[in-house]
Amino acid sequence: MTMTMTMTMTMTTNRTMTSELLAARIARHSDRPEAAVVDATGEVTYREFWDRVTRTATAVAGMRRIAVLPTSDIGSLVVVVAAMHAGVSVVLLHRHLLAQEFADVVAVCEPSLIVAHPRQHARVHGWGAVDVFAPEDIPASPPAAVPTPTPNSELLVGVTSGTTGPPKLFVRNQASWAATLDRSDALFDLGPGDRVSAPGTLDHTHFLYGALHGLTRGATVDLREPTVALEDAATHLYSVPTIAWDIARSGVRSDSVREVLSSAARWAEPGRTALAAVLPNAALTHFYGASELSFVSYDRSEIEGTEVSGQLFDGVEVEIRDELLHVRSDMLFDGYLSRLGGHTTLTNGPVDGWMTVGDRGSVEDGRLTLYGRGSETIVRAGLTVELTPIEAALLAVPGVLEAGVVGLPNDRTGEESAAGVVVGQTDSISVARIRRHLRTVLPGPSLPVVIAVVDALPCTPRGKLDRQALAATLATVRTVGSPDAPVTTNQTVNAPPS
């Protein structure tokens, strides 16, 4: 029997008219002489940034899609904004793609152009691409009028990390991102004179969104290392637990940061406490959402606070059906881009305006409490990692008879995957051999940091893997032997992280 609980937050703003689109918001600041973006090589003013955007937009106008593998650089932001300004969809590649995954993305999206910073060209060529342009290589055309994108036109094709099975291509349109920007505008005190630190690589949508939102508000976006940005009086910091730990351990203290914004797994208390000590005036806003859902809820507290539930964003409705969270809002994606019958089409989008990504939760007194997606998924450094594909990869190694993978808590990354394997009595197999195989078939975030050989995997009374019991066993694993030593039964090995 399905039990349904519905919570609707009344919209406080008028959604009957489409909000101003992303590039148009940035254009409002195009005459300002203040710095728009700072990276490791220098900075550009809003005037200079918008001039580069309009020239690049003129060059790509008329294309359907371009694929971009961005790094933390000004040129990557120029190309992304230029495409969005010209109504050209950005296929956002990420560095964890495997060669076959990249080939699948290109086959479905058919981008007219592949753009990446020169230091990423070897990676993209390794995926099989022939022609790769640096942002500066796109012919600079004199600024000219470009088609005005419509609210329903495709803005971005995101590529899931591949850690939850084969990558999915999710589509967000212009209106969806405009609505998301509206929510950020309402929640944060951000404007000219502020400095937004977005230190993570821009192929992570959390950091790309942070940079773009900063530009729409006329703030200075700092793409440099977080400790450098903090020394230049950053006021807002987009972060995940790994970056927060790096800041806490750096010894840098900043009284200027007012807001830390996180969308990764909820931070462990030691990490929050350590960061609070070096950012004493900052509040932490933690978002819950997903690529398909955008913003759903948020909690806002002092960094050392212990909130476990979140307030729904304005205009978001949720239904809990058998503990699964279903969401309806004007921020949802359009669907997944797929190749069917020789044609590219959208599939598995919202049904009657509702969408679920499999998260479990409950609502009480207007606040959403999340339970995760069950024991077969972890979040490592802001990336969702599904455990079943790791187990399948382990079982493909000759000599591995059984495999079980669990998540172990880690203060810096949130969680790390750890594997228990059962091997044949007569097989000679090393951890190095196992890891060499895993590197060829799994993205980096999915590689287990611990591989332990056990006599048998613990099972539930129904014969399924008992992940809780396996986690208890693997949590006791330290270092036994050399990573390159042959693996035998009754041996545990702490494998070096990739």
mmCIF file of C-alpha atoms in Angstrom, residues 127-278:
data_model
loop_
_atom_site.group_PDB
_atom_site.id
_atom_site.type_symbol
_atom_site.label_atom_id
_atom_site.label_comp_id
_atom_site.label_asym_id
_atom_site.label_seq_id
_atom_site.Cartn_x
_atom_site.Cartn_y
_atom_site.Cartn_z
ATOM 1 C CA TRP A 127 39.114 9.679 -25.319
ATOM 2 C CA GLY A 128 39.256 9.517 -29.098
ATOM 3 C CA ALA A 129 38.496 13.099 -30.124
ATOM 4 C CA VAL A 130 40.390 14.366 -33.168
ATOM 5 C CA ASP A 131 39.670 18.109 -33.248
ATOM 6 C CA VAL A 132 39.716 19.910 -29.912
ATOM 7 C CA PHE A 133 39.668 23.707 -29.637
ATOM 8 C CA ALA A 134 41.055 25.798 -26.822
ATOM 9 C CA PRO A 135 38.706 28.626 -25.780
ATOM 10 C CA GLU A 136 41.088 31.126 -27.361
ATOM 11 C CA ASP A 137 41.135 29.137 -30.629
ATOM 12 C CA ILE A 138 37.485 29.822 -31.413
ATOM 13 C CA PRO A 139 37.590 32.447 -34.183
ATOM 14 C CA ALA A 140 36.989 35.837 -32.604
ATOM 15 C CA SER A 141 34.259 37.498 -34.618
ATOM 16 C CA PRO A 142 33.219 41.146 -34.354
ATOM 17 C CA PRO A 143 30.236 41.321 -31.997
ATOM 18 C CA ALA A 144 26.963 40.972 -33.843
ATOM 19 C CA ALA A 145 23.362 40.251 -33.006
ATOM 20 C CA VAL A 146 22.781 36.621 -32.062
ATOM 21 C CA PRO A 147 19.503 34.713 -31.787
ATOM 22 C CA THR A 148 17.744 35.315 -28.486
ATOM 23 C CA PRO A 149 17.210 32.012 -26.676
ATOM 24 C CA THR A 150 13.672 31.093 -25.689
ATOM 25 C CA PRO A 151 12.795 30.010 -22.145
ATOM 26 C CA ASN A 152 12.184 26.435 -23.267
ATOM 27 C CA SER A 153 15.335 26.132 -25.349
ATOM 28 C CA GLU A 154 18.002 23.698 -24.246
ATOM 29 C CA LEU A 155 20.603 25.381 -22.032
ATOM 30 C CA LEU A 156 22.773 22.530 -20.768
ATOM 31 C CA VAL A 157 23.288 18.828 -21.273
ATOM 32 C CA GLY A 158 24.952 17.509 -18.160
ATOM 33 C CA VAL A 159 26.756 14.187 -17.997
ATOM 34 C CA THR A 160 26.360 12.266 -14.772
ATOM 35 C CA SER A 161 29.639 11.147 -13.244
ATOM 36 C CA GLY A 162 29.331 7.561 -14.426
ATOM 37 C CA THR A 163 29.637 6.397 -10.832
ATOM 38 C CA THR A 164 25.971 5.373 -10.808
ATOM 39 C CA GLY A 165 26.262 3.122 -13.838
ATOM 40 C CA PRO A 166 26.478 4.319 -17.455
ATOM 41 C CA PRO A 167 26.454 8.133 -17.629
ATOM 42 C CA LYS A 168 23.086 9.736 -18.213
ATOM 43 C CA LEU A 169 22.637 12.914 -20.224
ATOM 44 C CA PHE A 170 20.256 15.204 -18.359
ATOM 45 C CA VAL A 171 18.815 18.294 -20.057
ATOM 46 C CA ARG A 172 18.097 21.616 -18.336
ATOM 47 C CA ASN A 173 16.410 24.429 -20.237
ATOM 48 C CA GLN A 174 16.854 28.192 -19.981
ATOM 49 C CA ALA A 175 13.751 28.750 -17.836
ATOM 50 C CA SER A 176 14.766 26.037 -15.371
ATOM 51 C CA TRP A 177 18.106 27.705 -14.655
ATOM 52 C CA ALA A 178 16.481 31.130 -14.514
ATOM 53 C CA ALA A 179 14.119 29.853 -11.829
ATOM 54 C CA THR A 180 17.044 28.384 -9.903
ATOM 55 C CA LEU A 181 18.875 31.711 -10.069
ATOM 56 C CA ASP A 182 15.765 33.394 -8.668
ATOM 57 C CA ARG A 183 15.938 31.136 -5.603
ATOM 58 C CA SER A 184 19.595 31.978 -5.056
ATOM 59 C CA ASP A 185 18.852 35.684 -5.425
ATOM 60 C CA ALA A 186 16.173 35.459 -2.747
ATOM 61 C CA LEU A 187 18.305 33.466 -0.317
ATOM 62 C CA PHE A 188 21.691 35.169 -0.483
ATOM 63 C CA ASP A 189 22.874 38.709 0.061
ATOM 64 C CA LEU A 190 25.180 38.872 -2.946
ATOM 65 C CA GLY A 191 25.998 41.754 -5.256
ATOM 66 C CA PRO A 192 28.650 44.155 -6.579
ATOM 67 C CA GLY A 193 31.580 44.416 -4.237
ATOM 68 C CA ASP A 194 31.280 40.807 -3.070
ATOM 69 C CA ARG A 195 33.757 38.084 -4.033
ATOM 70 C CA VAL A 196 32.603 34.530 -4.749
ATOM 71 C CA SER A 197 35.188 31.795 -4.362
ATOM 72 C CA ALA A 198 34.360 28.819 -6.622
ATOM 73 C CA PRO A 199 37.565 26.809 -6.205
ATOM 74 C CA GLY A 200 36.431 23.455 -7.565
ATOM 75 C CA THR A 201 36.916 22.547 -11.213
ATOM 76 C CA LEU A 202 34.060 23.917 -13.302
ATOM 77 C CA ASP A 203 33.112 20.510 -14.699
ATOM 78 C CA HIS A 204 31.362 20.060 -11.320
ATOM 79 C CA THR A 205 27.973 21.776 -11.690
ATOM 80 C CA HIS A 206 28.050 22.980 -8.068
ATOM 81 C CA PHE A 207 31.059 25.179 -8.830
ATOM 82 C CA LEU A 208 29.938 26.140 -12.345
ATOM 83 C CA TYR A 209 26.588 27.270 -10.990
ATOM 84 C CA GLY A 210 28.292 29.227 -8.205
ATOM 85 C CA ALA A 211 30.479 31.058 -10.714
ATOM 86 C CA LEU A 212 27.575 31.847 -13.036
ATOM 87 C CA HIS A 213 25.331 33.032 -10.229
ATOM 88 C CA GLY A 214 28.108 35.331 -9.005
ATOM 89 C CA LEU A 215 28.355 36.856 -12.478
ATOM 90 C CA THR A 216 24.608 37.414 -12.700
ATOM 91 C CA ARG A 217 24.840 39.405 -9.448
ATOM 92 C CA GLY A 218 27.789 41.569 -10.491
ATOM 93 C CA ALA A 219 30.163 40.022 -7.943
ATOM 94 C CA THR A 220 33.789 39.090 -8.608
ATOM 95 C CA VAL A 221 34.184 35.350 -9.214
ATOM 96 C CA ASP A 222 37.489 33.899 -7.974
ATOM 97 C CA LEU A 223 38.502 30.567 -9.536
ATOM 98 C CA ARG A 224 41.851 30.289 -7.743
ATOM 99 C CA GLU A 225 42.809 27.959 -4.931
ATOM 100 C CA PRO A 226 40.532 28.600 -1.958
ATOM 101 C CA THR A 227 43.288 29.742 0.407
ATOM 102 C CA VAL A 228 44.388 32.378 -2.117
ATOM 103 C CA ALA A 229 40.809 33.559 -2.602
ATOM 104 C CA LEU A 230 40.312 33.808 1.154
ATOM 105 C CA GLU A 231 43.389 35.994 1.471
ATOM 106 C CA ASP A 232 41.747 38.346 -1.056
ATOM 107 C CA ALA A 233 38.684 38.791 1.179
ATOM 108 C CA ALA A 234 36.225 36.340 -0.352
ATOM 109 C CA THR A 235 32.712 36.854 0.984
ATOM 110 C CA HIS A 236 31.102 33.658 -0.333
ATOM 111 C CA LEU A 237 32.669 30.211 -0.633
ATOM 112 C CA TYR A 238 31.288 27.316 -2.666
ATOM 113 C CA SER A 239 32.677 24.181 -1.083
ATOM 114 C CA VAL A 240 32.511 20.433 -0.579
ATOM 115 C CA PRO A 241 33.950 18.562 2.433
ATOM 116 C CA THR A 242 37.336 17.919 0.793
ATOM 117 C CA ILE A 243 37.892 21.617 0.117
ATOM 118 C CA ALA A 244 36.672 22.541 3.584
ATOM 119 C CA TRP A 245 39.242 20.229 5.165
ATOM 120 C CA ASP A 246 42.019 21.651 2.985
ATOM 121 C CA ILE A 247 41.090 25.155 4.161
ATOM 122 C CA ALA A 248 40.882 24.130 7.811
ATOM 123 C CA ARG A 249 44.319 22.521 7.673
ATOM 124 C CA SER A 250 45.953 25.343 5.741
ATOM 125 C CA GLY A 251 46.119 27.692 8.692
ATOM 126 C CA VAL A 252 44.464 30.483 6.700
ATOM 127 C CA ARG A 253 41.860 32.436 8.654
ATOM 128 C CA SER A 254 39.249 34.663 7.016
ATOM 129 C CA ASP A 255 36.876 37.033 8.780
ATOM 130 C CA SER A 256 35.393 38.198 5.463
ATOM 131 C CA VAL A 257 33.491 35.033 4.502
ATOM 132 C CA ARG A 258 29.786 35.418 5.294
ATOM 133 C CA GLU A 259 28.456 32.317 3.588
ATOM 134 C CA VAL A 260 29.703 28.794 2.842
ATOM 135 C CA LEU A 261 27.561 26.976 0.283
ATOM 136 C CA SER A 262 27.654 23.200 -0.006
ATOM 137 C CA SER A 263 25.747 20.667 -2.078
ATOM 138 C CA ALA A 264 27.704 17.516 -1.256
ATOM 139 C CA ALA A 265 27.009 14.957 1.455
ATOM 140 C CA ARG A 266 26.222 16.406 4.849
ATOM 141 C CA TRP A 267 29.493 17.259 6.539
ATOM 142 C CA ALA A 268 30.819 15.261 9.432
ATOM 143 C CA GLU A 269 30.891 17.233 12.674
ATOM 144 C CA PRO A 270 34.727 17.317 12.928
ATOM 145 C CA GLY A 271 34.947 18.976 9.512
ATOM 146 C CA ARG A 272 32.333 21.580 10.367
ATOM 147 C CA THR A 273 34.063 22.406 13.637
ATOM 148 C CA ALA A 274 37.475 22.698 11.991
ATOM 149 C CA LEU A 275 36.158 25.044 9.299
ATOM 150 C CA ALA A 276 34.268 27.179 11.809
ATOM 151 C CA ALA A 277 37.540 27.851 13.597
ATOM 152 C CA VAL A 278 39.076 29.509 10.505
#
